[in-house]
Amino acid sequence: MIAEKTTTAQLIIDKISSSAGKVDFIDNDKLSKALLYLENKGIPTNKHEDYKYCNLDGIFKKEFKNIDQKLNAVSDINKFKLNNSVTIVIVNGNYSETLSDKLILKGLHLNAFSNLDKEGKQLVGSIANIESDAFIALNTAFSGNGFHLKIQENEQFQIPIHILYVSSSNSEAIVNPRNIIELGKNAEATIIEEQVVIGEGKVFTNFLSEKFVGENAKLTSYTFQNEGKNGYSVNTNQVTIARYGKYDNTTITLSGSLVRNNHNVVLAAQNCEAHLNGLFSAKSNQLVDNHTLMDHQMPNCESNELYKGIVNDKSVGVFNGKIYVRKDAQKTNAYQSSKNILLSDDATINTKPQLEIYADDVKCSHGTSTGKIDEAAVFYLNARGIGRESAKKLLLHAFAQEVINKIEVDELKEKVLHLFENEL
Amino acid sequence: MITIKNLHASIGDKEILKGINLEIKAGEVHAIMGPNGSGKSTLSSVLAGREDYEVTQGEVIFNGKDLLELSPEDRAREGLFLAFQYPVEIPGVSNINFLKTAVNEIRAYKGQEEMPAKDFLALVKEKQKLVELDGKLANRSVNEGFSGGEKKRNEIFQMAMLNPKLAILDETDSGLDIDALRIVATGVNALKNKENAFVVITHYQRLLDYIVPDFVHILYKGKIVKSGGKELALELEAKGYDEIKKEFETESV
């Protein structure tokens, strides 16, 4: 790996430090470590293996020359609300008590980072390694006032928790939302994390979430990304699963000029299970880059990944799926599949499975396919009186359905279906 | 209904249709027979509008319109139906949703409103019976995992749903057992009336026992070399294609 020294990181630090809030929920050791890492390693260019197709240094240089951090207040989020869910609202990276629902649900604890007790503070940065990635370091140094959401032991929530990240600027800004989601033993919850950018200016969102799935707990999570052309984001999810725990995530990306997802899951104990599903639909000059890591550390765990992408115009889609099976992780089952459709000759898909297996009794497989829309099927539909556009829609809908059907929250599923069809 | 005049078509540099002339009127059933490679499937593909073929000469007038100028979907909307020799599997698209889209796009083309869901479902039920198609198949993905016979019956089911003016059955009998053959033929016969017409493309006389043609044409090396009544099919069955090949060998080289 090449450690390239660049001034982009320094420029960002200079531009955002003056207006950044006090990050007193992260200890000084970590803060200085983060700044040091940024200064030494900088923002990755495409020479960095993990950012080969996603030159963030270039993006900052080109699209964020005039960061002024003039962020807009947000007072109305009603149109984003889902009917049957609890809403937590984060504005420009900071937890908004006024816009969020009052949580008086038994067994559910929500604390803004500014109110964290000692125990809570210890969790911040406990699994996201500052020295593993520049964006973890950047978020650590300038984290917004995020929140710690805890589902107590044995509590099983039926109502989805909708976490809405709204950002707004009229010029150029960087926001650093951050959270901790913790499920105690035997707890169950469904969370929907949705990102939107409103306002006239470009916002770079550097999101970081640390998720702890306790013993025999089940976290079903949805990531819904529809930021529009002003949205640029790097989203890091660092997940750790305890014995018999289960983590499911479905990430739907429908818009955003740049969307980079780093989804890192550590199967840290025996008999746990993780599923990552993704669907993206990109057009114009969009770049959607999904990087996943399934780190099998212990025996008898199972992981499954299904990512599907549709790229049109000059857009670029990336899927890089790394599976580690460590030497103790015998009887691992790990599967991965990436399927893509190219709708134009100028669109690109880069897909790379990366399997590193150090145990000898495992079942691992991966598959990838990239192709154009099936012209034989289009002709068959045409021959029945269905026009080319409708035929294409039917086929793309069919392609996407396998992932959309993973969404178990009906309201979200309908919303996604509707928006997906509009985007085609 | 349809007039084909001096139709020539090629794929790449290879000319396959070398001047087809055919006139089909409402109420008629025409059979087109011929050995492998004679151009039977090319003719059906060209009429349906498959882009792989290039029409180099000739014209096709379908109900007063220049068929070759129309897109494949507009041909279908004008009432042309091709029952595919190899129906395409479309995973993820349900048969019902597919047919609903087709029915309503054809209606929209004609300036009609969408068919009410209730009427549509009643129509599905009625036409399914006609081809003895299991109700479950209607809810499955288009042709996915269907047996050969089920695929062919599904073609006839779609035909029944869309009620075309001219239906071309491209080797619908290939790969069918005798029961499936009977079901397909019963479906076709039930749909036959004075306003529509059928072109049955086949290798064998067998299907013509069930769907009795008014005219039989023999296609050989891209041309119709002989036409006659239904007895021509029987003659062909008795003599085999070798006879035809011998007879026309010199002319068509």
CSV table of N, CA and C in Angstrom, one decimal, chain A residues 237-379:
chain,number,residue,atom,x,y,z
A,237,ASN,N,-19.9,1.1,8.3
A,237,ASN,CA,-20.6,0.4,9.3
A,237,ASN,C,-19.7,-0.6,9.9
A,238,GLN,N,-19.4,-0.6,11.1
A,238,GLN,CA,-18.5,-1.5,11.8
A,238,GLN,C,-19.4,-2.3,12.7
A,239,VAL,N,-19.5,-3.6,12.5
A,239,VAL,CA,-20.5,-4.5,13.2
A,239,VAL,C,-19.8,-5.6,13.9
A,240,THR,N,-20.2,-5.9,15.1
A,240,THR,CA,-19.6,-7.1,15.7
A,240,THR,C,-20.8,-7.9,16.3
A,241,ILE,N,-20.7,-9.2,16.1
A,241,ILE,CA,-21.8,-10.1,16.5
A,241,ILE,C,-21.3,-11.1,17.5
A,242,ALA,N,-22.1,-11.2,18.6
A,242,ALA,CA,-21.8,-12.2,19.6
A,242,ALA,C,-22.5,-13.5,19.3
A,243,ARG,N,-22.3,-14.5,20.2
A,243,ARG,CA,-22.8,-15.9,20.0
A,243,ARG,C,-24.3,-15.9,19.6
A,244,TYR,N,-24.6,-16.7,18.7
A,244,TYR,CA,-25.9,-16.9,18.2
A,244,TYR,C,-26.6,-15.6,17.8
A,245,GLY,N,-25.9,-14.6,17.6
A,245,GLY,CA,-26.4,-13.3,17.1
A,245,GLY,C,-26.7,-13.3,15.6
A,246,LYS,N,-27.6,-12.4,15.2
A,246,LYS,CA,-27.9,-12.4,13.8
A,246,LYS,C,-27.9,-10.9,13.3
A,247,TYR,N,-27.3,-10.6,12.2
A,247,TYR,CA,-27.3,-9.3,11.7
A,247,TYR,C,-27.6,-9.3,10.2
A,248,ASP,N,-28.7,-8.6,9.9
A,248,ASP,CA,-29.1,-8.5,8.5
A,248,ASP,C,-29.1,-7.1,8.0
A,249,ASN,N,-28.5,-6.8,6.9
A,249,ASN,CA,-28.6,-5.4,6.3
A,249,ASN,C,-28.9,-5.5,4.9
A,250,THR,N,-29.8,-4.6,4.5
A,250,THR,CA,-30.1,-4.4,3.1
A,250,THR,C,-29.9,-2.9,2.7
A,251,THR,N,-29.0,-2.7,1.8
A,251,THR,CA,-28.6,-1.3,1.5
A,251,THR,C,-29.2,-1.0,0.1
A,252,ILE,N,-30.0,0.0,0.0
A,252,ILE,CA,-30.6,0.4,-1.3
A,252,ILE,C,-30.0,1.8,-1.6
A,253,THR,N,-29.4,1.9,-2.8
A,253,THR,CA,-28.8,3.2,-3.2
A,253,THR,C,-29.4,3.6,-4.5
A,254,LEU,N,-30.2,4.7,-4.4
A,254,LEU,CA,-30.9,5.1,-5.6
A,254,LEU,C,-30.4,6.4,-6.2
A,255,SER,N,-29.7,7.2,-5.4
A,255,SER,CA,-29.1,8.4,-5.9
A,255,SER,C,-28.0,8.9,-5.0
A,256,GLY,N,-27.3,9.9,-5.5
A,256,GLY,CA,-26.1,10.4,-4.8
A,256,GLY,C,-25.0,10.5,-5.8
A,257,SER,N,-24.3,11.6,-5.9
A,257,SER,CA,-23.2,11.7,-6.8
A,257,SER,C,-22.1,10.7,-6.6
A,258,LEU,N,-21.8,10.5,-5.3
A,258,LEU,CA,-20.8,9.6,-4.8
A,258,LEU,C,-21.3,8.8,-3.6
A,259,VAL,N,-21.4,7.5,-3.7
A,259,VAL,CA,-21.7,6.8,-2.5
A,259,VAL,C,-20.7,5.7,-2.3
A,260,ARG,N,-20.0,5.7,-1.2
A,260,ARG,CA,-19.0,4.7,-0.9
A,260,ARG,C,-19.5,4.0,0.4
A,261,ASN,N,-19.7,2.7,0.4
A,261,ASN,CA,-20.1,2.0,1.6
A,261,ASN,C,-19.0,1.1,2.0
A,262,ASN,N,-18.6,1.2,3.3
A,262,ASN,CA,-17.7,0.3,3.9
A,262,ASN,C,-18.4,-0.5,4.9
A,263,HIS,N,-18.8,-1.7,4.6
A,263,HIS,CA,-19.6,-2.5,5.5
A,263,HIS,C,-18.8,-3.6,6.1
A,264,ASN,N,-18.3,-3.5,7.3
A,264,ASN,CA,-17.4,-4.4,7.9
A,264,ASN,C,-18.1,-5.2,9.0
A,265,VAL,N,-18.2,-6.5,8.9
A,265,VAL,CA,-18.9,-7.3,9.8
A,265,VAL,C,-17.9,-8.3,10.5
A,266,VAL,N,-17.9,-8.3,11.8
A,266,VAL,CA,-17.0,-9.3,12.5
A,266,VAL,C,-17.9,-10.3,13.1
A,267,LEU,N,-17.8,-11.6,12.7
A,267,LEU,CA,-18.5,-12.7,13.3
A,267,LEU,C,-17.6,-13.2,14.4
A,268,ALA,N,-17.8,-12.6,15.6
A,268,ALA,CA,-16.8,-12.6,16.6
A,268,ALA,C,-16.9,-13.8,17.5
A,269,ALA,N,-18.0,-14.6,17.4
A,269,ALA,CA,-18.2,-15.7,18.3
A,269,ALA,C,-18.9,-16.8,17.5
A,270,GLN,N,-19.0,-18.0,18.2
A,270,GLN,CA,-19.6,-19.1,17.5
A,270,GLN,C,-21.1,-18.9,17.1
A,271,ASN,N,-21.5,-19.7,16.1
A,271,ASN,CA,-22.9,-19.7,15.7
A,271,ASN,C,-23.6,-18.4,15.4
A,272,CYS,N,-22.9,-17.5,14.9
A,272,CYS,CA,-23.6,-16.3,14.5
A,272,CYS,C,-23.8,-16.2,13.0
A,273,GLU,N,-24.6,-15.3,12.6
A,273,GLU,CA,-25.0,-15.2,11.2
A,273,GLU,C,-25.1,-13.8,10.7
A,274,ALA,N,-24.7,-13.6,9.4
A,274,ALA,CA,-24.8,-12.2,8.9
A,274,ALA,C,-25.2,-12.3,7.4
A,275,HIS,N,-26.1,-11.4,7.1
A,275,HIS,CA,-26.6,-11.3,5.7
A,275,HIS,C,-26.4,-9.8,5.2
A,276,LEU,N,-25.7,-9.6,4.1
A,276,LEU,CA,-25.7,-8.3,3.5
A,276,LEU,C,-26.3,-8.3,2.1
A,277,ASN,N,-27.3,-7.5,1.9
A,277,ASN,CA,-27.8,-7.4,0.6
A,277,ASN,C,-27.7,-6.0,0.1
A,278,GLY,N,-27.6,-5.8,-1.2
A,278,GLY,CA,-27.5,-4.5,-1.7
A,278,GLY,C,-28.1,-4.4,-3.1
A,279,LEU,N,-28.7,-3.2,-3.3
A,279,LEU,CA,-29.2,-2.9,-4.7
A,279,LEU,C,-28.8,-1.5,-5.0
A,280,PHE,N,-28.2,-1.2,-6.1
A,280,PHE,CA,-28.0,0.1,-6.5
A,280,PHE,C,-28.4,0.4,-8.0
A,281,SER,N,-28.9,1.6,-8.2
A,281,SER,CA,-29.2,2.0,-9.6
A,281,SER,C,-28.6,3.3,-9.8
A,282,ALA,N,-27.6,3.3,-10.7
A,282,ALA,CA,-26.8,4.5,-10.9
A,282,ALA,C,-27.0,5.1,-12.4
A,283,LYS,N,-26.9,6.4,-12.5
A,283,LYS,CA,-26.9,6.9,-13.8
A,283,LYS,C,-26.1,8.2,-13.9
A,284,SER,N,-26.2,8.9,-15.0
A,284,SER,CA,-25.3,10.1,-15.2
A,284,SER,C,-23.8,9.8,-14.8
A,285,ASN,N,-23.2,10.6,-14.0
A,285,ASN,CA,-21.8,10.4,-13.6
A,285,ASN,C,-21.7,9.8,-12.2
A,286,GLN,N,-22.7,9.2,-11.7
A,286,GLN,CA,-22.7,8.6,-10.3
A,286,GLN,C,-21.6,7.6,-10.1
A,287,LEU,N,-21.2,7.5,-8.9
A,287,LEU,CA,-20.3,6.4,-8.5
A,287,LEU,C,-20.8,5.7,-7.3
A,288,VAL,N,-21.1,4.5,-7.4
A,288,VAL,CA,-21.6,3.7,-6.2
A,288,VAL,C,-20.6,2.6,-5.9
A,289,ASP,N,-20.0,2.6,-4.8
A,289,ASP,CA,-18.9,1.7,-4.5
A,289,ASP,C,-19.2,1.0,-3.1
A,290,ASN,N,-19.5,-0.3,-3.3
A,290,ASN,CA,-19.8,-1.1,-2.1
A,290,ASN,C,-18.6,-2.0,-1.7
A,291,HIS,N,-18.0,-1.7,-0.6
A,291,HIS,CA,-17.0,-2.6,-0.1
A,291,HIS,C,-17.5,-3.3,1.2
A,292,THR,N,-17.4,-4.6,1.1
A,292,THR,CA,-17.9,-5.4,2.3
A,292,THR,C,-16.7,-6.2,2.8
A,293,LEU,N,-16.8,-6.5,4.1
A,293,LEU,CA,-15.8,-7.4,4.8
A,293,LEU,C,-16.6,-8.3,5.7
A,294,MET,N,-16.5,-9.6,5.5
A,294,MET,CA,-17.1,-10.6,6.4
A,294,MET,C,-15.9,-11.2,7.1
A,295,ASP,N,-15.7,-10.9,8.3
A,295,ASP,CA,-14.6,-11.5,9.1
A,295,ASP,C,-15.0,-12.6,10.0
A,296,HIS,N,-14.8,-13.8,9.5
A,296,HIS,CA,-15.2,-15.0,10.2
A,296,HIS,C,-14.1,-15.4,11.2
A,297,GLN,N,-14.3,-15.1,12.5
A,297,GLN,CA,-13.3,-15.4,13.4
A,297,GLN,C,-13.4,-16.7,14.2
A,298,MET,N,-14.7,-17.1,14.3
A,298,MET,CA,-15.0,-18.3,15.1
A,298,MET,C,-15.8,-19.4,14.4
A,299,PRO,N,-15.8,-20.6,14.9
A,299,PRO,CA,-16.4,-21.7,14.1
A,299,PRO,C,-18.0,-21.5,14.0
A,300,ASN,N,-18.5,-22.3,13.1
A,300,ASN,CA,-20.0,-22.5,12.9
A,300,ASN,C,-20.7,-21.2,12.6
A,301,CYS,N,-20.2,-20.3,11.9
A,301,CYS,CA,-20.9,-19.1,11.5
A,301,CYS,C,-21.3,-19.1,10.0
A,302,GLU,N,-22.3,-18.3,9.7
A,302,GLU,CA,-22.7,-18.3,8.4
A,302,GLU,C,-22.8,-16.9,7.9
A,303,SER,N,-22.4,-16.6,6.6
A,303,SER,CA,-22.6,-15.3,6.1
A,303,SER,C,-23.0,-15.4,4.6
A,304,ASN,N,-23.8,-14.5,4.2
A,304,ASN,CA,-24.4,-14.5,2.9
A,304,ASN,C,-24.4,-13.1,2.3
A,305,GLU,N,-24.0,-12.9,1.1
A,305,GLU,CA,-24.1,-11.6,0.5
A,305,GLU,C,-24.7,-11.6,-0.9
A,306,LEU,N,-25.6,-10.7,-1.2
A,306,LEU,CA,-26.2,-10.6,-2.5
A,306,LEU,C,-26.2,-9.1,-2.9
A,307,TYR,N,-25.4,-8.8,-3.9
A,307,TYR,CA,-25.4,-7.4,-4.3
A,307,TYR,C,-25.8,-7.3,-5.8
A,308,LYS,N,-26.7,-6.4,-6.1
A,308,LYS,CA,-27.1,-6.2,-7.5
A,308,LYS,C,-27.0,-4.8,-7.9
A,309,GLY,N,-26.5,-4.6,-9.1
A,309,GLY,CA,-26.3,-3.2,-9.5
A,309,GLY,C,-26.8,-3.0,-11.0
A,310,ILE,N,-27.4,-1.8,-11.2
A,310,ILE,CA,-27.8,-1.4,-12.5
A,310,ILE,C,-27.0,-0.1,-12.8
A,311,VAL,N,-26.2,0.0,-13.9
A,311,VAL,CA,-25.5,1.2,-14.2
A,311,VAL,C,-25.9,1.7,-15.6
A,312,ASN,N,-26.2,3.0,-15.7
A,312,ASN,CA,-26.6,3.6,-16.9
A,312,ASN,C,-25.7,4.8,-17.2
A,313,ASP,N,-25.8,5.4,-18.4
A,313,ASP,CA,-25.0,6.5,-18.8
A,313,ASP,C,-23.5,6.3,-18.6
A,314,LYS,N,-22.9,7.2,-17.8
A,314,LYS,CA,-21.5,7.1,-17.6
A,314,LYS,C,-21.2,6.7,-16.1
A,315,SER,N,-22.2,6.1,-15.5
A,315,SER,CA,-22.0,5.8,-14.1
A,315,SER,C,-21.1,4.6,-13.9
A,316,VAL,N,-20.6,4.5,-12.6
A,316,VAL,CA,-19.7,3.4,-12.3
A,316,VAL,C,-20.2,2.7,-11.0
A,317,GLY,N,-20.2,1.4,-11.1
A,317,GLY,CA,-20.6,0.6,-9.9
A,317,GLY,C,-19.4,-0.3,-9.5
A,318,VAL,N,-19.2,-0.4,-8.2
A,318,VAL,CA,-18.1,-1.2,-7.7
A,318,VAL,C,-18.7,-2.2,-6.6
A,319,PHE,N,-18.3,-3.4,-6.7
A,319,PHE,CA,-18.5,-4.3,-5.6
A,319,PHE,C,-17.2,-5.0,-5.2
A,320,ASN,N,-16.8,-4.8,-4.0
A,320,ASN,CA,-15.6,-5.5,-3.6
A,320,ASN,C,-15.9,-6.3,-2.3
A,321,GLY,N,-16.0,-7.6,-2.4
A,321,GLY,CA,-16.4,-8.3,-1.2
A,321,GLY,C,-15.3,-9.2,-0.7
A,322,LYS,N,-14.9,-8.8,0.5
A,322,LYS,CA,-13.8,-9.6,1.1
A,322,LYS,C,-14.3,-10.5,2.2
A,323,ILE,N,-13.9,-11.8,2.1
A,323,ILE,CA,-14.3,-12.7,3.2
A,323,ILE,C,-13.0,-13.3,3.8
A,324,TYR,N,-12.9,-13.1,5.1
A,324,TYR,CA,-11.8,-13.7,5.8
A,324,TYR,C,-12.3,-14.9,6.6
A,325,VAL,N,-11.7,-16.0,6.4
A,325,VAL,CA,-12.0,-17.1,7.3
A,325,VAL,C,-10.8,-17.4,8.1
A,326,ARG,N,-10.8,-17.0,9.4
A,326,ARG,CA,-9.6,-17.2,10.2
A,326,ARG,C,-9.4,-18.6,10.6
A,327,LYS,N,-8.2,-18.9,11.1
A,327,LYS,CA,-7.8,-20.3,11.3
A,327,LYS,C,-8.8,-21.0,12.3
A,328,ASP,N,-9.4,-20.3,13.2
A,328,ASP,CA,-10.3,-21.0,14.2
A,328,ASP,C,-11.7,-21.1,13.6
A,329,ALA,N,-11.9,-20.5,12.5
A,329,ALA,CA,-13.3,-20.4,12.0
A,329,ALA,C,-13.7,-21.7,11.2
A,330,GLN,N,-13.6,-22.9,11.8
A,330,GLN,CA,-14.0,-24.1,11.1
A,330,GLN,C,-15.5,-24.1,10.9
A,331,LYS,N,-15.9,-24.9,9.9
A,331,LYS,CA,-17.4,-25.1,9.6
A,331,LYS,C,-18.0,-23.7,9.3
A,332,THR,N,-17.2,-22.9,8.7
A,332,THR,CA,-17.8,-21.6,8.2
A,332,THR,C,-18.6,-21.9,6.9
A,333,ASN,N,-19.7,-21.2,6.8
A,333,ASN,CA,-20.4,-21.2,5.5
A,333,ASN,C,-20.4,-19.7,5.0
A,334,ALA,N,-19.8,-19.4,3.9
A,334,ALA,CA,-19.8,-18.0,3.5
A,334,ALA,C,-20.1,-18.0,2.0
A,335,TYR,N,-21.1,-17.2,1.6
A,335,TYR,CA,-21.5,-17.1,0.2
A,335,TYR,C,-21.6,-15.7,-0.2
A,336,GLN,N,-21.3,-15.5,-1.5
A,336,GLN,CA,-21.3,-14.1,-2.0
A,336,GLN,C,-21.7,-14.1,-3.5
A,337,SER,N,-22.5,-13.2,-3.8
A,337,SER,CA,-22.9,-13.1,-5.2
A,337,SER,C,-23.1,-11.6,-5.6
A,338,SER,N,-22.6,-11.3,-6.8
A,338,SER,CA,-22.7,-9.9,-7.3
A,338,SER,C,-23.2,-10.0,-8.7
A,339,LYS,N,-24.3,-9.4,-9.0
A,339,LYS,CA,-24.9,-9.4,-10.3
A,339,LYS,C,-25.1,-8.0,-10.8
A,340,ASN,N,-24.8,-7.8,-12.1
A,340,ASN,CA,-24.9,-6.4,-12.5
A,340,ASN,C,-25.4,-6.3,-13.9
A,341,ILE,N,-26.1,-5.2,-14.2
A,341,ILE,CA,-26.6,-5.0,-15.6
A,341,ILE,C,-26.1,-3.6,-16.1
A,342,LEU,N,-25.5,-3.7,-17.2
A,342,LEU,CA,-25.0,-2.4,-17.9
A,342,LEU,C,-26.1,-2.0,-18.9
A,343,LEU,N,-26.5,-0.7,-18.7
A,343,LEU,CA,-27.5,-0.2,-19.6
A,343,LEU,C,-27.0,0.7,-20.7
A,344,SER,N,-25.7,1.0,-20.6
A,344,SER,CA,-25.1,1.8,-21.6
A,344,SER,C,-23.7,1.4,-21.9
A,345,ASP,N,-23.1,1.7,-23.0
A,345,ASP,CA,-21.8,1.3,-23.4
A,345,ASP,C,-20.7,2.1,-22.6
A,346,ASP,N,-21.1,3.2,-22.0
A,346,ASP,CA,-20.2,4.0,-21.3
A,346,ASP,C,-20.2,3.8,-19.8
A,347,ALA,N,-21.1,2.9,-19.3
A,347,ALA,CA,-21.2,2.6,-17.9
A,347,ALA,C,-20.2,1.5,-17.5
A,348,THR,N,-19.7,1.5,-16.3
A,348,THR,CA,-18.7,0.5,-15.9
A,348,THR,C,-19.1,-0.2,-14.6
A,349,ILE,N,-18.7,-1.5,-14.6
A,349,ILE,CA,-18.9,-2.2,-13.3
A,349,ILE,C,-17.5,-2.8,-13.0
A,350,ASN,N,-17.1,-2.6,-11.7
A,350,ASN,CA,-15.9,-3.3,-11.3
A,350,ASN,C,-16.3,-4.2,-10.1
A,351,THR,N,-16.0,-5.5,-10.3
A,351,THR,CA,-16.5,-6.4,-9.2
A,351,THR,C,-15.3,-7.3,-8.8
A,352,LYS,N,-15.1,-7.5,-7.6
A,352,LYS,CA,-14.0,-8.2,-7.1
A,352,LYS,C,-14.3,-9.0,-5.8
A,353,PRO,N,-14.4,-10.3,-5.9
A,353,PRO,CA,-14.5,-11.1,-4.7
A,353,PRO,C,-13.1,-11.3,-4.2
A,354,GLN,N,-12.9,-11.3,-2.9
A,354,GLN,CA,-11.6,-11.5,-2.3
A,354,GLN,C,-11.7,-12.5,-1.1
A,355,LEU,N,-11.3,-13.7,-1.3
A,355,LEU,CA,-11.5,-14.7,-0.3
A,355,LEU,C,-10.1,-15.0,0.3
A,356,GLU,N,-10.1,-14.9,1.6
A,356,GLU,CA,-8.8,-15.3,2.3
A,356,GLU,C,-9.2,-16.3,3.4
A,357,ILE,N,-8.8,-17.6,3.1
A,357,ILE,CA,-9.3,-18.7,3.9
A,357,ILE,C,-8.1,-19.4,4.6
A,358,TYR,N,-8.2,-19.4,5.9
A,358,TYR,CA,-7.1,-20.0,6.7
A,358,TYR,C,-7.5,-21.2,7.5
A,359,ALA,N,-8.8,-21.6,7.3
A,359,ALA,CA,-9.3,-22.8,8.0
A,359,ALA,C,-9.5,-23.8,6.9
A,360,ASP,N,-9.5,-25.2,7.3
A,360,ASP,CA,-9.6,-26.2,6.2
A,360,ASP,C,-11.0,-26.8,6.1
A,361,ASP,N,-11.9,-26.6,7.0
A,361,ASP,CA,-13.2,-27.3,6.9
A,361,ASP,C,-14.3,-26.2,6.7
A,362,VAL,N,-14.3,-25.6,5.6
A,362,VAL,CA,-15.3,-24.5,5.3
A,362,VAL,C,-16.0,-24.7,4.0
A,363,LYS,N,-17.1,-24.0,3.9
A,363,LYS,CA,-17.8,-23.9,2.6
A,363,LYS,C,-17.9,-22.5,2.2
A,364,CYS,N,-17.2,-22.1,1.1
A,364,CYS,CA,-17.2,-20.7,0.7
A,364,CYS,C,-17.4,-20.7,-0.8
A,365,SER,N,-18.2,-19.8,-1.2
A,365,SER,CA,-18.4,-19.7,-2.7
A,365,SER,C,-18.7,-18.2,-3.0
A,366,HIS,N,-18.3,-17.9,-4.3
A,366,HIS,CA,-18.6,-16.6,-4.7
A,366,HIS,C,-19.0,-16.6,-6.2
A,367,GLY,N,-19.8,-15.7,-6.6
A,367,GLY,CA,-20.1,-15.7,-8.1
A,367,GLY,C,-20.4,-14.3,-8.5
A,368,THR,N,-20.1,-14.0,-9.7
A,368,THR,CA,-20.4,-12.6,-10.2
A,368,THR,C,-20.7,-12.7,-11.6
A,369,SER,N,-21.6,-11.8,-12.0
A,369,SER,CA,-22.0,-11.7,-13.4
A,369,SER,C,-22.3,-10.3,-13.8
A,370,THR,N,-21.9,-9.9,-15.0
A,370,THR,CA,-22.2,-8.6,-15.5
A,370,THR,C,-22.6,-8.7,-16.9
A,371,GLY,N,-23.8,-8.2,-17.3
A,371,GLY,CA,-24.2,-8.3,-18.6
A,371,GLY,C,-25.2,-7.2,-19.0
A,372,LYS,N,-25.6,-7.2,-20.3
A,372,LYS,CA,-26.5,-6.3,-20.7
A,372,LYS,C,-27.9,-6.8,-20.5
A,373,ILE,N,-28.9,-6.0,-20.8
A,373,ILE,CA,-30.3,-6.5,-20.6
A,373,ILE,C,-30.5,-7.6,-21.7
A,374,ASP,N,-31.3,-8.6,-21.3
A,374,ASP,CA,-31.5,-9.7,-22.2
A,374,ASP,C,-32.4,-9.4,-23.4
A,375,GLU,N,-31.7,-9.2,-24.5
A,375,GLU,CA,-32.5,-8.8,-25.7
A,375,GLU,C,-33.5,-9.8,-26.2
A,376,ALA,N,-33.2,-11.1,-26.0
A,376,ALA,CA,-34.2,-12.1,-26.4
A,376,ALA,C,-35.5,-11.9,-25.6
A,377,ALA,N,-35.3,-11.6,-24.3
A,377,ALA,CA,-36.5,-11.3,-23.4
A,377,ALA,C,-37.2,-10.0,-23.9
A,378,VAL,N,-36.4,-9.0,-24.2
A,378,VAL,CA,-37.1,-7.8,-24.7
A,378,VAL,C,-37.9,-8.0,-25.9
A,379,PHE,N,-37.3,-8.8,-26.9
A,379,PHE,CA,-38.1,-9.1,-28.1
A,379,PHE,C,-39.3,-9.9,-27.8
